[in-house]
PDB file of C-alpha atoms in Angstrom:
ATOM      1  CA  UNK A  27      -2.821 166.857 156.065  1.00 55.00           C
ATOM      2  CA  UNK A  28      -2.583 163.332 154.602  1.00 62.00           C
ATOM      3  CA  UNK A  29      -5.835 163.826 153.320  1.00 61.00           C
ATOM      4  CA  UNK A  30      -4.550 166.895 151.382  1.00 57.00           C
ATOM      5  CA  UNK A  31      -1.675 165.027 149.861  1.00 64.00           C
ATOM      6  CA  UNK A  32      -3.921 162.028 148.505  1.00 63.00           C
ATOM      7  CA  UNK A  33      -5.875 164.722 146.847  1.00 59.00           C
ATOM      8  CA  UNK A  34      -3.062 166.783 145.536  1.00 58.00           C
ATOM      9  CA  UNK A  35      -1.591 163.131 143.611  1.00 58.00           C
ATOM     10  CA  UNK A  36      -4.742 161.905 142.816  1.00 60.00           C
ATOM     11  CA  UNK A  37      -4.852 165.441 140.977  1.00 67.00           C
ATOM     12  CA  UNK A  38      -1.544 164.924 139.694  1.00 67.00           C
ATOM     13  CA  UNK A  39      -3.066 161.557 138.178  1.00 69.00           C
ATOM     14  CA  UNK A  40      -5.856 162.432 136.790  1.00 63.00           C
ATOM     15  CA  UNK A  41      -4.365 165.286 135.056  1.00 73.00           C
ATOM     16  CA  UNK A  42      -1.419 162.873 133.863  1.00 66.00           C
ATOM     17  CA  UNK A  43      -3.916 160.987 132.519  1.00 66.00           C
ATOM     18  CA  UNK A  44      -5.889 163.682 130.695  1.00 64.00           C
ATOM     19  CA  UNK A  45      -2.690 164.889 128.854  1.00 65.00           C
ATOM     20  CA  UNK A  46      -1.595 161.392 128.063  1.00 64.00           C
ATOM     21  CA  UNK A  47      -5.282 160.582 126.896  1.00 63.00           C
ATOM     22  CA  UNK A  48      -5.300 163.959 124.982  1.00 65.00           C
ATOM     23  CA  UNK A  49      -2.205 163.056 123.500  1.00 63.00           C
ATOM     24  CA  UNK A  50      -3.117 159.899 122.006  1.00 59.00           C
ATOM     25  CA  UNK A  51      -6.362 160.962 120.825  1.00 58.00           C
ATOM     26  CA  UNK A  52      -4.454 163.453 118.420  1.00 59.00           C
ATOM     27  CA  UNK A  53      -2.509 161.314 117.243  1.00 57.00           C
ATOM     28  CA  UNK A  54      -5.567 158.630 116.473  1.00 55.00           C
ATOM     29  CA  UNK A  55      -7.085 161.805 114.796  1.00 60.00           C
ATOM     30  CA  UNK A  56      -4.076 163.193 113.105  1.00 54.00           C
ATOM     31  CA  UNK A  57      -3.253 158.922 111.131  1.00 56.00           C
ATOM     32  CA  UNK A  58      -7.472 158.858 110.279  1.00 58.00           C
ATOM     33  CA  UNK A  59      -7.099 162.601 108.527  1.00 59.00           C
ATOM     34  CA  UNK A  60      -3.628 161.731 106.526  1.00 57.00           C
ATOM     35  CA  UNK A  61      -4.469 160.513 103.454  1.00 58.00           C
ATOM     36  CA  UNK A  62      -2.149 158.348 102.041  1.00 59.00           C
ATOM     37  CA  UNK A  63       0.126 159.315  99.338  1.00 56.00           C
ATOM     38  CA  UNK A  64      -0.068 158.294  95.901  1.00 57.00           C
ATOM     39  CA  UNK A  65       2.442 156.214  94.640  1.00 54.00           C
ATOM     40  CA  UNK A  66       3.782 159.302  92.459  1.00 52.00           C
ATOM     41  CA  UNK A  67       3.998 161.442  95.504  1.00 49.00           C
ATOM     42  CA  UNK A  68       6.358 158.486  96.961  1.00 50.00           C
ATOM     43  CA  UNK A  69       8.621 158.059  94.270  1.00 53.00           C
ATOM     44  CA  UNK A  70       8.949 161.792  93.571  1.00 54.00           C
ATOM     45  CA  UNK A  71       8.454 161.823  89.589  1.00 53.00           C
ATOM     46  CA  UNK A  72       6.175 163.407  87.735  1.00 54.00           C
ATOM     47  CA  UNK A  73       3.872 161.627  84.593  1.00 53.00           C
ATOM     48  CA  UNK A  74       5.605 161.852  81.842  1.00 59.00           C
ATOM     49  CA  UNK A  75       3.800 161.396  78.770  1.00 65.00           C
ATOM     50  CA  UNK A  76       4.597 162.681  75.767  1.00 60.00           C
ATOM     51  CA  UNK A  77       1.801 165.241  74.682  1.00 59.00           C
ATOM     52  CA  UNK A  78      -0.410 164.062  71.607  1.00 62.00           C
ATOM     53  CA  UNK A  79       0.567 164.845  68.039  1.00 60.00           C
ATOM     54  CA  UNK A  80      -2.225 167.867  67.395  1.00 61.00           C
ATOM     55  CA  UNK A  81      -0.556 169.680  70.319  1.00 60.00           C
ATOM     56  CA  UNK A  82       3.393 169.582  69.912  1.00 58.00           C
ATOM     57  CA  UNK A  83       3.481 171.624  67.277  1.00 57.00           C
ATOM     58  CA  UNK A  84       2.150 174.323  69.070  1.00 60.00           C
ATOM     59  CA  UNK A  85       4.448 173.353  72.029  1.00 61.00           C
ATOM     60  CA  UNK A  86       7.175 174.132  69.851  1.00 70.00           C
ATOM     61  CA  UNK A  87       6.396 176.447  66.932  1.00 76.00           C
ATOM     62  CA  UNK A  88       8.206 179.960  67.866  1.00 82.00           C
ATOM     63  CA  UNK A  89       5.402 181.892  66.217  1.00 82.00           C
ATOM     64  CA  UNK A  90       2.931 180.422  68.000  1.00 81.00           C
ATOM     65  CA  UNK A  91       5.068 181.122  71.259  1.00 82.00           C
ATOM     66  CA  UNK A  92       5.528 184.835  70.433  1.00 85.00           C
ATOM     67  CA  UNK A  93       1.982 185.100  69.721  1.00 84.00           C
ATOM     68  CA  UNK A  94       0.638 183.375  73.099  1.00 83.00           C
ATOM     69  CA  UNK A  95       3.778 186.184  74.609  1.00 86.00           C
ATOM     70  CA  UNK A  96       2.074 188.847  72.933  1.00 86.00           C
ATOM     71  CA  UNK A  97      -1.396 187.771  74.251  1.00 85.00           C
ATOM     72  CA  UNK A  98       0.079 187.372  77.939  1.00 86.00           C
ATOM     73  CA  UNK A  99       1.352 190.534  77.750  1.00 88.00           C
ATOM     74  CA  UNK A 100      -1.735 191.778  76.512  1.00 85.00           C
ATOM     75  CA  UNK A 101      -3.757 190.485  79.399  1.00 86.00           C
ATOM     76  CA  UNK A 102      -0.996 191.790  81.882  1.00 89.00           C
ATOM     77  CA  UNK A 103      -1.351 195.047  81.067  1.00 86.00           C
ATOM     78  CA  UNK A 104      -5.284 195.066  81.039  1.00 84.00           C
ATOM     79  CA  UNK A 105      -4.900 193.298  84.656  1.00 88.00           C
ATOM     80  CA  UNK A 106      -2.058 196.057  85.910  1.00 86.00           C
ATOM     81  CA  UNK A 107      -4.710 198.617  84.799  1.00 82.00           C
ATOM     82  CA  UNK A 108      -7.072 197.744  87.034  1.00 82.00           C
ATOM     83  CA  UNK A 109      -5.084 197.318  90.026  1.00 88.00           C
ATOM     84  CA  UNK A 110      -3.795 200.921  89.930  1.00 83.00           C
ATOM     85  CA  UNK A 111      -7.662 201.958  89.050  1.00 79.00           C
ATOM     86  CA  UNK A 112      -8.513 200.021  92.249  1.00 81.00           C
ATOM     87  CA  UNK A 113      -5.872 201.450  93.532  1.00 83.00           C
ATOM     88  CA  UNK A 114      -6.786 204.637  93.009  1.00 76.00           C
ATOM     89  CA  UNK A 115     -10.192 204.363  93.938  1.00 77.00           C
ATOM     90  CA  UNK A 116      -8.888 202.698  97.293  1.00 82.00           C
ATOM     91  CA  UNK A 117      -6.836 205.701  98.522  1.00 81.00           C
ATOM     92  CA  UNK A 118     -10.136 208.262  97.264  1.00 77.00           C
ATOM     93  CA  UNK A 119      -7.871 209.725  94.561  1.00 68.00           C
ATOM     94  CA  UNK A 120     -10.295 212.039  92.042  1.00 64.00           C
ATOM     95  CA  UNK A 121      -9.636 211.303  88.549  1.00 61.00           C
ATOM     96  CA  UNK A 122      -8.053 214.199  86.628  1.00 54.00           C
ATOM     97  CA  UNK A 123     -10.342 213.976  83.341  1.00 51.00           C
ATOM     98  CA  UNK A 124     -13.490 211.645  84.452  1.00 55.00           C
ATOM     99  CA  UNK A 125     -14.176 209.986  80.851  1.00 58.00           C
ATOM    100  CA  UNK A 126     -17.722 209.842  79.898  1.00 63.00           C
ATOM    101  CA  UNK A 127     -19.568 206.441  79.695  1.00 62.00           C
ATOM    102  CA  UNK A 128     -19.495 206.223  76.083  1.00 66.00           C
ATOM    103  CA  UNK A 129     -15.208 206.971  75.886  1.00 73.00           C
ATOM    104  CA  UNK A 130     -14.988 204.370  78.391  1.00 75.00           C
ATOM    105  CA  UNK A 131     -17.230 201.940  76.118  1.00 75.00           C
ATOM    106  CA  UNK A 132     -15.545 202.518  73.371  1.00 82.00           C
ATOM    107  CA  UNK A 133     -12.210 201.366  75.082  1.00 83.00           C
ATOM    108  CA  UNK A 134     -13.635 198.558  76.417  1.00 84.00           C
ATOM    109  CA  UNK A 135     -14.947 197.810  72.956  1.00 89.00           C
ATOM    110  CA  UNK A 136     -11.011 198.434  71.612  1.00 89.00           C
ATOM    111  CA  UNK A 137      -9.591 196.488  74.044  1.00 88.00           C
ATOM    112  CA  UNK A 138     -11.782 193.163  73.139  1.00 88.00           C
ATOM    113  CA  UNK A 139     -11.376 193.926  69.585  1.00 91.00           C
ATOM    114  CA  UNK A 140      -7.128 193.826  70.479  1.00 90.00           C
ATOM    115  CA  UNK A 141      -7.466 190.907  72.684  1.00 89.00           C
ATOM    116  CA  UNK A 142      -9.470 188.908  69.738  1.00 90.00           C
ATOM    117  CA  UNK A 143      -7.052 190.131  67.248  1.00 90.00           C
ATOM    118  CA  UNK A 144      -4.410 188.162  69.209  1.00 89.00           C
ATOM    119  CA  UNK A 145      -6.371 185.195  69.753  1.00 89.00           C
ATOM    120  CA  UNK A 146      -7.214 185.080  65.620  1.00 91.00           C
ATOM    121  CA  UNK A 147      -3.066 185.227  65.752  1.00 90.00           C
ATOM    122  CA  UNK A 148      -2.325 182.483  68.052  1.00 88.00           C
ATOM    123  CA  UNK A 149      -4.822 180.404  66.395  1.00 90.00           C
ATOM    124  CA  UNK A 150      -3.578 181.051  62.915  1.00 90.00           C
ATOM    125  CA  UNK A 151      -0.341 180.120  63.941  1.00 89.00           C
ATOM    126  CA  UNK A 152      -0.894 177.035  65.880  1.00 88.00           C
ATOM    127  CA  UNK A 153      -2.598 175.406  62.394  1.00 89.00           C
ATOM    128  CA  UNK A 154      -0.231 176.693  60.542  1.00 88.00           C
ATOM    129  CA  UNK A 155       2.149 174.887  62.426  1.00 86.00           C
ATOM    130  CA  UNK A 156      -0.050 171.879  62.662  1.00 85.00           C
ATOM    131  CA  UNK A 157       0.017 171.707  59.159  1.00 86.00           C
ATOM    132  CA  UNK A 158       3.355 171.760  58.959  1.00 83.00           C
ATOM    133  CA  UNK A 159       3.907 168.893  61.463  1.00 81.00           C
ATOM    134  CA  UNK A 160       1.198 167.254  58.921  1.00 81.00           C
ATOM    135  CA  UNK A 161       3.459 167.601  55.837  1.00 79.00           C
ATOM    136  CA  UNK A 162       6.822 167.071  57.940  1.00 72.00           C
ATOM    137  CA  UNK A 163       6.378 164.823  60.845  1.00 64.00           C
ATOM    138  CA  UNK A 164      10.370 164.720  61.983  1.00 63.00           C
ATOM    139  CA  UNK A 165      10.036 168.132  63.398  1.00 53.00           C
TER     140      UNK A 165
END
């Protein structure tokens, strides 16, 4: 009977000592994998710098705004597209009208054309307002 009980604590210790040994080995592990934070992640600001001359016009510039707006929306739609296609396809829904290969091209080709359209916008506007912060500088 004795003999039972001096195994049934020496149990008790060794298992004590396991958790407590566990336990301490996580925490070794868990202060080698924390990286240290950087002194910005301390103080809780962000960098603040100003941005450079060439690009705070088109920060600004409301044309150059709606233009970039236009193009976002643009590329939302195009993206919304083909979810629901995916979509579609996903559930086994049969198009109505299956378009051939070459009306599906030719979209493709009209959409690019669009999206490049916009771009040629956004651009023309951002120098255009460049060149304006060239002339003017308070603005």
């Amino acid at each position: 009977m004795s003999m039972l009980i001096q195994m049934f604590c020496f149990t008790r210790r060794a298992i004590a000592a396991l958790v407590l040994g566990s336990g301490a080995w996580s925490v070794a592990q868990a202060q080698v994998r924390a990286p240290e934070p950087m002194p910005r992640q301390v103080q809780g600001t962000p960098l603040q710098t100003p941005p450079p001359a060439h690009v705070r016009p088109v920060l600004t510039d409301p044309r150059v705004r709606q233009a970039q707006d236009r193009l976002d929306t643009r590329r939302r739609v195009i993206e919304s597209d083909r979810q629901h296609e995916q979509r579609l396809q996903a559930l086994g829904a049969a198009p109505q009208a299956r378009e051939s290969e070459l009306a599906a091209s030719r979209l493709r080709e009209a959409d690019a054309r669009r999206d490049a359209a916009l771009l040629r916008e956004r651009e023309a506007a951002a120098r255009e307002a460049r060149g304006r912060e060239l002339v003017d500088p308070r603005r």
